[in-house]
Coordinates of C-alpha atoms in Angstrom, one line a residue:
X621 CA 110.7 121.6 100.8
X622 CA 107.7 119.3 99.9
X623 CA 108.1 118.2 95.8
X624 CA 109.7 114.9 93.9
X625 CA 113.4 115.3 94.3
X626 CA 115.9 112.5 92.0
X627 CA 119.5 112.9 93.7
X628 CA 121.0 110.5 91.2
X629 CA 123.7 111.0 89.0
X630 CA 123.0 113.5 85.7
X631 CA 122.8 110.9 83.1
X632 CA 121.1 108.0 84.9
X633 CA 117.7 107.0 84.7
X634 CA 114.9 107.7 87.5
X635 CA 112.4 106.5 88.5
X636 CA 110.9 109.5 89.0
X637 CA 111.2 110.9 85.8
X638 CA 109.3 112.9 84.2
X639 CA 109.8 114.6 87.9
X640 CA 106.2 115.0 89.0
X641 CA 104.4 113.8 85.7
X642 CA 103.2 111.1 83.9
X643 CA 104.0 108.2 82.3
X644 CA 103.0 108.7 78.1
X645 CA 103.0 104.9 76.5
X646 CA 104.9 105.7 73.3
X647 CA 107.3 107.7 75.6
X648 CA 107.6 104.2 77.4
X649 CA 107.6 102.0 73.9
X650 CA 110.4 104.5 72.8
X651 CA 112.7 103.9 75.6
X652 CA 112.6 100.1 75.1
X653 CA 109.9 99.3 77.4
X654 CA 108.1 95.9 77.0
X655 CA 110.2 94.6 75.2
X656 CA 110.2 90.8 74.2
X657 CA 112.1 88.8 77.1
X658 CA 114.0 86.0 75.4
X659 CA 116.4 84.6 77.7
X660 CA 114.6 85.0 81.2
X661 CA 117.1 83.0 83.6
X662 CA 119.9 85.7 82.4
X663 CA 117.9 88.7 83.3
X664 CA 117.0 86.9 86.5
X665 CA 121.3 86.1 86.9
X666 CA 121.5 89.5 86.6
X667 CA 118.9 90.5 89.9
X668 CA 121.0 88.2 91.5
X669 CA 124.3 89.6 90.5
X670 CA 123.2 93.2 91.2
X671 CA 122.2 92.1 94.7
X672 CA 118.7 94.0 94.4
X673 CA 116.8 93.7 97.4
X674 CA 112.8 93.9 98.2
X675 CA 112.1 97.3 98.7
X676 CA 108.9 96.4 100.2
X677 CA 110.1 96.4 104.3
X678 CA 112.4 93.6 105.0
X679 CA 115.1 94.0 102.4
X680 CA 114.9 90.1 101.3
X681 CA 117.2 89.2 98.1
X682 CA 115.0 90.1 95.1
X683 CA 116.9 87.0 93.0
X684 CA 115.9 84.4 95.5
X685 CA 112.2 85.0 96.0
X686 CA 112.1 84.9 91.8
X687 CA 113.8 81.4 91.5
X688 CA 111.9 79.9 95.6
X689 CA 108.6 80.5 92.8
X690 CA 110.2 79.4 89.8
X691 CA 111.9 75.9 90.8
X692 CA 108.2 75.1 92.5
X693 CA 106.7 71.7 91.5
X694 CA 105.1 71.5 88.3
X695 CA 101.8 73.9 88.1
X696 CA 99.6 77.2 87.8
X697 CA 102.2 80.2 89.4
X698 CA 101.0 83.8 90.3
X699 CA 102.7 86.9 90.5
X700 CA 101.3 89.9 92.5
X701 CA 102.6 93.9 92.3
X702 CA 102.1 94.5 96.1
X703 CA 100.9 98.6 96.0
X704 CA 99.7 98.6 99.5
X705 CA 101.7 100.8 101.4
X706 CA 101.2 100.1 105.0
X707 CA 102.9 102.5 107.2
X708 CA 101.2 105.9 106.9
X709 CA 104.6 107.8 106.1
X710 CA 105.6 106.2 102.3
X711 CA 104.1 107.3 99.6
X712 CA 106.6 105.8 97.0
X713 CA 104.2 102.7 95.5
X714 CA 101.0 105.6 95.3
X715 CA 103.1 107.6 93.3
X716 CA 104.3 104.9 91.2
X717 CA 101.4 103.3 90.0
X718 CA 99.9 106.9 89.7
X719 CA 102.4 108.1 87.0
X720 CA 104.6 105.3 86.4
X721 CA 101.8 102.7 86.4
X722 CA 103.7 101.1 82.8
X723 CA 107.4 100.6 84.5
X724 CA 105.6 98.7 87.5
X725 CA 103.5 96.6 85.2
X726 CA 106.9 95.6 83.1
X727 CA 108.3 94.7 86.0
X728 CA 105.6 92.4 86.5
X729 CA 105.3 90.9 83.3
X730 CA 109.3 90.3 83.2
X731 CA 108.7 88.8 86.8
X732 CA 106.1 86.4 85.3
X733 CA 108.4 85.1 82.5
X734 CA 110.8 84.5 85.2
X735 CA 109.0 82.5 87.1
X736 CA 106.5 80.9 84.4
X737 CA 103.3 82.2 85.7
X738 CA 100.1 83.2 83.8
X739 CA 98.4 85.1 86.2
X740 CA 99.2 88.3 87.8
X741 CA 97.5 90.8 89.7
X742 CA 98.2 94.6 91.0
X743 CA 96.9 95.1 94.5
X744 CA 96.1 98.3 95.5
X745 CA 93.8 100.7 98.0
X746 CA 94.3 104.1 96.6
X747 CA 91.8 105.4 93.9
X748 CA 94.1 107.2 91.4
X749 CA 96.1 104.6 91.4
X750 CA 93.3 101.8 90.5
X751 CA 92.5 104.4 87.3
X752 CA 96.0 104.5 86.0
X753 CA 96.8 101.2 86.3
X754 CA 93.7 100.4 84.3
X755 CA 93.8 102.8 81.8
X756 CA 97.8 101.3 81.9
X757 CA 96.2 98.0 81.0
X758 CA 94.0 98.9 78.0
X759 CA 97.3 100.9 77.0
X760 CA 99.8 97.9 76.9
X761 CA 97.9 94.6 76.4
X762 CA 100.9 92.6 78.5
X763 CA 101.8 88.9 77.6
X764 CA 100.2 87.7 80.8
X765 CA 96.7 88.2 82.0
X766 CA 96.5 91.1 84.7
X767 CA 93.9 91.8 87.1
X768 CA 93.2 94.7 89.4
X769 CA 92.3 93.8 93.4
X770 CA 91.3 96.6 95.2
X771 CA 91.5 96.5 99.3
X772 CA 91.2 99.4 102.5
X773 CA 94.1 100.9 103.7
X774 CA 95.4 99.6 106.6
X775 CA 98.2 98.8 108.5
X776 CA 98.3 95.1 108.4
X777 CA 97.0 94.9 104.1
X778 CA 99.9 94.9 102.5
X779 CA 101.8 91.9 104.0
X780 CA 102.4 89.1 101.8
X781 CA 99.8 86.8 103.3
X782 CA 97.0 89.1 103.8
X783 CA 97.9 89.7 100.3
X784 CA 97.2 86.4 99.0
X785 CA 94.3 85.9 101.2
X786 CA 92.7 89.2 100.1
X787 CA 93.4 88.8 95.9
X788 CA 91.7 85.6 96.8
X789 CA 88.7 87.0 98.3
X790 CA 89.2 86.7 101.7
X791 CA 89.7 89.6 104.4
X792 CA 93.4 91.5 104.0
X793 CA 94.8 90.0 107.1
X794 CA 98.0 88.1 107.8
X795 CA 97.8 84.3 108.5
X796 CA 100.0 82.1 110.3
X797 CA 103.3 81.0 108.3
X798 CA 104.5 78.5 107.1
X799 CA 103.4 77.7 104.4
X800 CA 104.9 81.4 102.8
X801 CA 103.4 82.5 99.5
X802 CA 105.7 81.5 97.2
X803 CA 105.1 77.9 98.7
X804 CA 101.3 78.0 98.5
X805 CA 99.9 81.8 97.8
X806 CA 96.9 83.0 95.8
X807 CA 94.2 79.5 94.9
X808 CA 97.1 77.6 96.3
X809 CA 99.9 78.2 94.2
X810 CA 103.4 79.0 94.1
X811 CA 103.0 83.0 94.4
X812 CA 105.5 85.8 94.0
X813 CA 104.6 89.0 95.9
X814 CA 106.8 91.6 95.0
X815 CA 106.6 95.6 96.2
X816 CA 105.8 97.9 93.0
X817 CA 109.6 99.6 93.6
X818 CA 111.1 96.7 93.5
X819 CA 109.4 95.6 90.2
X820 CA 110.0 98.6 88.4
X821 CA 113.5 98.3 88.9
X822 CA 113.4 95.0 87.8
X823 CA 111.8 96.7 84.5
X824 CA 114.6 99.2 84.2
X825 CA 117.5 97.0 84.6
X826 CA 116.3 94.7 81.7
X827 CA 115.8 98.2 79.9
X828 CA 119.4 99.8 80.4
X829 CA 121.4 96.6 81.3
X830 CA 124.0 99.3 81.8
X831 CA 123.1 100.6 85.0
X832 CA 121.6 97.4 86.3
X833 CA 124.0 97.7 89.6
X834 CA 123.1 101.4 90.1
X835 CA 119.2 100.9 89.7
X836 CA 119.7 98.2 92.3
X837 CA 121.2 100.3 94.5
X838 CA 118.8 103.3 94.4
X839 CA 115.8 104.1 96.8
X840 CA 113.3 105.1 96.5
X841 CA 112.4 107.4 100.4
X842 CA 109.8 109.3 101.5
X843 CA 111.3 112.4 104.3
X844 CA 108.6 114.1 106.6
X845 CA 109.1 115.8 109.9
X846 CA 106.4 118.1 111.7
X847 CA 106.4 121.7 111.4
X848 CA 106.3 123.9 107.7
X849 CA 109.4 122.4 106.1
X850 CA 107.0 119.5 104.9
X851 CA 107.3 116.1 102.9
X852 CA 109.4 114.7 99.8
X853 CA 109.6 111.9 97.5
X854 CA 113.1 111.3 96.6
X855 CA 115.0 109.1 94.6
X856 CA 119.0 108.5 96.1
X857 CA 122.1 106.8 95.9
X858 CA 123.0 104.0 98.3
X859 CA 125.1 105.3 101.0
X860 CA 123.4 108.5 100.9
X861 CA 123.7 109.9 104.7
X862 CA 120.7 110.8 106.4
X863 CA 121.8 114.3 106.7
X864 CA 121.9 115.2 103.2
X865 CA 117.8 113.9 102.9
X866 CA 116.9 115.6 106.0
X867 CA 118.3 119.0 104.3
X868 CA 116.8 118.1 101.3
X869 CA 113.1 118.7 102.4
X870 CA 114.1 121.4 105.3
X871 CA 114.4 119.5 108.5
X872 CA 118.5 120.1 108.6
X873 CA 118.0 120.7 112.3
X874 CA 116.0 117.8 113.4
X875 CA 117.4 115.9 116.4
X876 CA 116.4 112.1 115.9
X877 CA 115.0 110.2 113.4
X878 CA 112.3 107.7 112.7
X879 CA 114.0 105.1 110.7
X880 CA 111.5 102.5 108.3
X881 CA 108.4 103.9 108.7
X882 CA 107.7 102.7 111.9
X883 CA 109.4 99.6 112.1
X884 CA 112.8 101.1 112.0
X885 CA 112.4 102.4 115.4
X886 CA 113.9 105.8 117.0
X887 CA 117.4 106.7 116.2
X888 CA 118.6 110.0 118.6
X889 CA 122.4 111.5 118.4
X890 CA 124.7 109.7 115.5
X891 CA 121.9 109.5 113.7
X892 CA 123.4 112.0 110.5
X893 CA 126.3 109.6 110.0
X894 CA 124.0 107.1 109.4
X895 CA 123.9 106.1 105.7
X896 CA 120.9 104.8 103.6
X897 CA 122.0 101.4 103.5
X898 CA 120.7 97.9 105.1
X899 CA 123.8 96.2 106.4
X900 CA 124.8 99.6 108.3
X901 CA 121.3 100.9 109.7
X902 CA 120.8 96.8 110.9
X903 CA 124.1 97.2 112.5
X904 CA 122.9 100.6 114.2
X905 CA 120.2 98.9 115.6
X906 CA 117.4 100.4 113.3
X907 CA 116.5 99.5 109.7
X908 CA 115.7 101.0 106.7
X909 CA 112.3 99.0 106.4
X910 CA 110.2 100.5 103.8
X911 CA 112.5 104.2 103.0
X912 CA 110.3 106.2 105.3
X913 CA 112.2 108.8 107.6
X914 CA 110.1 110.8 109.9
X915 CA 112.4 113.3 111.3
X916 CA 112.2 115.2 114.8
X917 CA 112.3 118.8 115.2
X918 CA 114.3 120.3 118.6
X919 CA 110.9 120.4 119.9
X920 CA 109.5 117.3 119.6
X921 CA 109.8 115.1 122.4
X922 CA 110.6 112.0 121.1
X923 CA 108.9 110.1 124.4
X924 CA 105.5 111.7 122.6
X925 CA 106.5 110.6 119.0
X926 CA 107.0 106.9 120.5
X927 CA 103.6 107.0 122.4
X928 CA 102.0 108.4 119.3
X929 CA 103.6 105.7 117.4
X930 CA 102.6 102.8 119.7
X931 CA 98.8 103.6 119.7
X932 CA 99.1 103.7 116.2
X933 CA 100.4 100.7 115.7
X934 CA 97.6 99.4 118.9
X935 CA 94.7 100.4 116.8
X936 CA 96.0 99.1 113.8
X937 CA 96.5 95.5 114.8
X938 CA 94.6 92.4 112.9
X939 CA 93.6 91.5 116.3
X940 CA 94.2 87.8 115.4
X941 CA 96.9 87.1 117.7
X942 CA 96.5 87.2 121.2
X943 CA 100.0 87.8 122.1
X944 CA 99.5 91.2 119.5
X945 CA 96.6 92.5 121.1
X946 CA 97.8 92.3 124.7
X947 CA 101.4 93.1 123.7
X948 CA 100.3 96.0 121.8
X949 CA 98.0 97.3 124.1
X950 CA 100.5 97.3 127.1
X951 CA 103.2 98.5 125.5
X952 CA 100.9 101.6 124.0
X953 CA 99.1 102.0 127.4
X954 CA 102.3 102.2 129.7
X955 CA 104.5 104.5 127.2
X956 CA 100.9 106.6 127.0
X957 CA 101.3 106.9 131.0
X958 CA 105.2 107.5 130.8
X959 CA 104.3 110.6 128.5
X960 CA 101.5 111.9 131.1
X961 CA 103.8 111.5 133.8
X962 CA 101.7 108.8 135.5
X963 CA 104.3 105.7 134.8
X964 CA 104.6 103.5 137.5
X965 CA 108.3 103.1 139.3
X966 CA 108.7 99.5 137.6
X967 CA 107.3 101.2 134.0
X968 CA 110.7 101.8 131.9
X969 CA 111.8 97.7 133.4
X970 CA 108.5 96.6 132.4
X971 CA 108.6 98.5 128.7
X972 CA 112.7 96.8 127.9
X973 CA 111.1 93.6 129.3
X974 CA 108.5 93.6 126.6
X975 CA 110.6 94.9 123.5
X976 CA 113.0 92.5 124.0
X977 CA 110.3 89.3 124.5
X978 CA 107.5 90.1 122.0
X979 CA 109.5 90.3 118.5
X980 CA 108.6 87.4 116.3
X981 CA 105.4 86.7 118.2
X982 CA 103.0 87.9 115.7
X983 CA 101.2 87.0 112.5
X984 CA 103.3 89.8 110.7
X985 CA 105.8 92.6 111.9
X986 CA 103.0 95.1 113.6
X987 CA 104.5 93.9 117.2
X988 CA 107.8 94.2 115.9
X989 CA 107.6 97.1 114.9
X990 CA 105.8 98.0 118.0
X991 CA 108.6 96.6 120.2
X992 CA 111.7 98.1 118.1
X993 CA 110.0 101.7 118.3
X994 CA 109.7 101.3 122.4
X995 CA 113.5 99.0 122.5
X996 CA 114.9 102.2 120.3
X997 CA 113.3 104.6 122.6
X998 CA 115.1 103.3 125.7
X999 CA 118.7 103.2 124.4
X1000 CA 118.5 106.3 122.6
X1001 CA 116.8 108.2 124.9
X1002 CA 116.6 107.0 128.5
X1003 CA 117.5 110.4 129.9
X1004 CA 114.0 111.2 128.6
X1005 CA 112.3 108.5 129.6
X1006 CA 113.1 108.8 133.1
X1007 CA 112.6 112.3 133.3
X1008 CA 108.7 111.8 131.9
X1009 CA 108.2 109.1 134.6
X1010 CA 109.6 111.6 137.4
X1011 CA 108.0 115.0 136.4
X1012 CA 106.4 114.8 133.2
X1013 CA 107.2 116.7 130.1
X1014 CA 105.8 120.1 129.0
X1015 CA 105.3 119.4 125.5
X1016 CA 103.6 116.2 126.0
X1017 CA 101.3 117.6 128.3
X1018 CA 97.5 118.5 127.0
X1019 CA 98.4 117.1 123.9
X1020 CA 95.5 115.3 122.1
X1021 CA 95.9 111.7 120.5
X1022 CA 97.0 111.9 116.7
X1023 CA 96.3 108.3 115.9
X1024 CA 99.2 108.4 113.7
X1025 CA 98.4 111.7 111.7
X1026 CA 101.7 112.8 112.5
X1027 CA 103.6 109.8 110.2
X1028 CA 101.0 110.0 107.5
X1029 CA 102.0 112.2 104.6
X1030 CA 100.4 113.3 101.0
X1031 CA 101.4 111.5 98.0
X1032 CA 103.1 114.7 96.0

C-alpha cells in the first residue's frame, strides 16, 4: 500500500497532517504556530524532560545538543535544519520541507532562541523542497535571518560536518572530529545541526505543550520492500512492532528486515517482535537509525540484499579515509563473490573479521554501516551464507548490480 499513513491516536496531532497536502500559512498562524517564545530555557527543560531524541540517525538526546550550543563561550551561534536525507530509503525530511516547510522552519527559529543564534540555514538537495521552503520564507518573515544552501544528493551530505563544511562553501564531505559542530561549526562557530523531524517536533511541542511526551515519542518511518505492495510514509507510536508497519504497506509476509536505512543492518527470524524503539532494537543488535525499514520478501535472498547494500555503500564513500576505501571495497568485493558462489574457503572468517574491526574507523558512519549490514548478515543468516560459498544461490545468480535502486524509494 504506497500513500501517507498517521497511526497515532484520533485526537493527536501529526505531522503529517493534512495527510498528503500542504501546509496553508493562516492554517499554521491559526493553530498557534510562530508564536512569540518568551521563556526559552523552559521550553528547552521541556525537550529534555520529554526525552526527545535526534531523529536524524544516531538517536542523540535532542535537550543536550541544544544547551552543548547554548552554554558555548560568548559569540556568533548558528543553527542549521539538516534536510539531507542520506540513505536512499527515507523520504520523511523531502516530504517535510515539501508540505510542512512552516513546522520545520518553527522549529528552527524556537531552536535559535534556545541557543541565542542569529543565523540559520535549511540545507537541502531536493528541488521541491528548495521552492517551498522559499516561498515558506517570504510567507513567514521568522525572527532570525534564514538562508537556503543547496547541495547533491549523496550518501555522505548530510552528516553534521559535511554539513557545516558545505553551508560554508566547501565540498559536502565529512571531516575528521573533534572539534564537533556545536564546538566549532559553520565560520567557526558554535553550530546546532538538527534533522528537519526533529525540529518540527520541537515546533509542535511548544505548540500543544499537552502532548509534548507523545510528539517526542512519535516517528516518523519510511516502509519499502520489493515486489507490488510498494512504499509508505507513516507516522507511529513508540513501541509500535515491526509487524504492524510491515502490514501496513503490504509486506505482512516478508521474512527479514532492513533496520535504519542501511545502518541498522539485517534483522532475519524475531524480527516482528521487535518494537520501534532505540533502547530495544540496540539491544537486538540493530538500530533504528534514520526510521527506514526495507523489508524482505520470501524470495529475496537476503545474501543478495547485503551484497547490494555493500556496493552501495562502496560507491558511495567520501573516499577520504583510507581505511573506508579499502574496508569498503573488501567487504563489498568478497560478499559480491559469496553471492556468485566464488567465495573463497577463508571468505565468511575474513567478512566477521572485518565487521567486527572496521566500526569507528571512518570520517562518518558509511563503514559502520557497511560493517553492521555484513556483522548482521552473519548471525542472522549464516545458514545462507555458507550455502552461497558452497553452491551458489539461484536467485542471486544472473542478477545485474542495482547500485542501491532497490533501498531508494519515491517521496509520496
Amino acid at each position: 500500500m504506497t500513500g501517507v499513513y498517521s497511526l497515532l491516536p484520533e485526537g493527536r496531532h501529526s505531522l503529517l497532517a493534512p495527510l498528503g497536502g500542504g501546509e496553508d500559512i493562516d492554517g499554521y498562524l491559526a493553530a498557534g504556530g510562530y508564536a512569540p517564545l518568551a521563556a526559552p530555557d523552559r521550553l528547552l527543560d521541556r525537550i529534555a524532560a520529554t526525552g526527545l531524541r535526534g531523529r536524524g540517525g544516531a538517536g542523540f538526546p535532542a535537550a543536550v545538543k541544544l544547551r552543548a550550543v547554548r552554554d558555548a563561550p560568548p559569540g556568533p551561534r548558528v543553527v542549521v535544519a539538516n534536510g539531507e536525507e542520506g540513505e536512499p530509503g527515507s523520504v520523511k525530511g523531502r516530504w517535510l520541507l515539501r508540505h510542512r516547510p512552516h513546522v520545520v522552519l518553527d522549529g528552527l527559529r524556537l531552536a535559535a532562541a534556545m541557543t541565542g543564534a542569529e543565523r540559520g540555514f535549511v540545507y537541502l538537495s531536493d528541488d521541491r523542497a528548495e521552492q517551498a521552503v522559499r516561498q515558506a520564507l517570504t510567507e513567514s518573515a521568522p525572527e532570525v535571518r534564514i538562508d537556503v544552501v543547496r547541495t547533491q544528493h549523496t550518501y555522505v551530505a548530510g552528516e553534521e560536518s559535511a554539513v557545516v563544511r558545505a553551508v560554508d562553501g566547501g565540498p559536502a564531505l565529512p571531516t575528521a572530529k573533534p572539534p564537533r559542530p556545536f564546538e566549532s561549526g559553520v565560520g567557526g562557530a558554535p553550530t546546532l545541526v538538527a534533522n528537519v523531524e526533529t525540529l518540527a517536533r520541537v515546533a509542535v511541542m511548544y505548540s500543544r505543550p499537552d502532548e509534548a511526551d507523545s510528539v517526542a515519542g512519535a516517528h516518523l518511518v519510511t516502509l519499502s520492500g520489493a515486489g507490488p505492495a510498494g512504499a509508505a510514509l507513516a507516522e507511529v507510536p513508540a513501541g509500535t512492532h515491526l509487524k504492524v508497519l510491515a502490514d501496513l504497506c503490504g509486506h505482512g509476509t516478508a521474512t527479514a528486515v532492513v533496520l535504519g536505512g542501511m545502518f541498522g543492518g539485517l534483522y532475519g527470524e524475531g524480527w516482528t517482535d521487535l518494537p520501534l524503539d532505540h533502547d530495544r532494537l540496540k539491544e537486538a543488535g540493530g538500530a533504528l537509525g534514520c526510521g527506514a525499514l526495507h523489508f524482505l520478501r520470501p524470495e529475496d535472498c537476503p545474501v543478495g540484499v547485503a551484497a547490494e547494500a555493500t556496493a552501495y555503500l562502496a560507491a558511495q564513500s567520501a573516499r577520504q579515509c583510507g581505511v573506508c576505501v579499502s574496508g569498503t571495497g573488501a567487504l563489498a568485493a568478497t560478499l559480491a563473490a559469496a553471492a556468485r558462489g566464488e567465495a573463497g574457503h577463508d571468505s565468511v572468517d575474513k567478512l566477521r573479521r572485518w565487521s567486527q574491526q572496521l566500526p569507528g574507523r571512518g570520517a562518518c558512519g558509511l563503514l559502520d554501516a557497511a560493517a553492521r549490514i555484513v556483522g548482521s548478515l552473519l548471525a542472522h543468516f549464516p545458514d545462507r551464507v555458507d550455502a552461497h560459498r558452497r553452491s551458489g544461490c539461484p536467485a542471486c545468480e544472473g542478477a545485474a548490480p542495482e547500485n542501491g535502486r532497490r533501498f531508494t524509494v519515491p517521496v509520496p
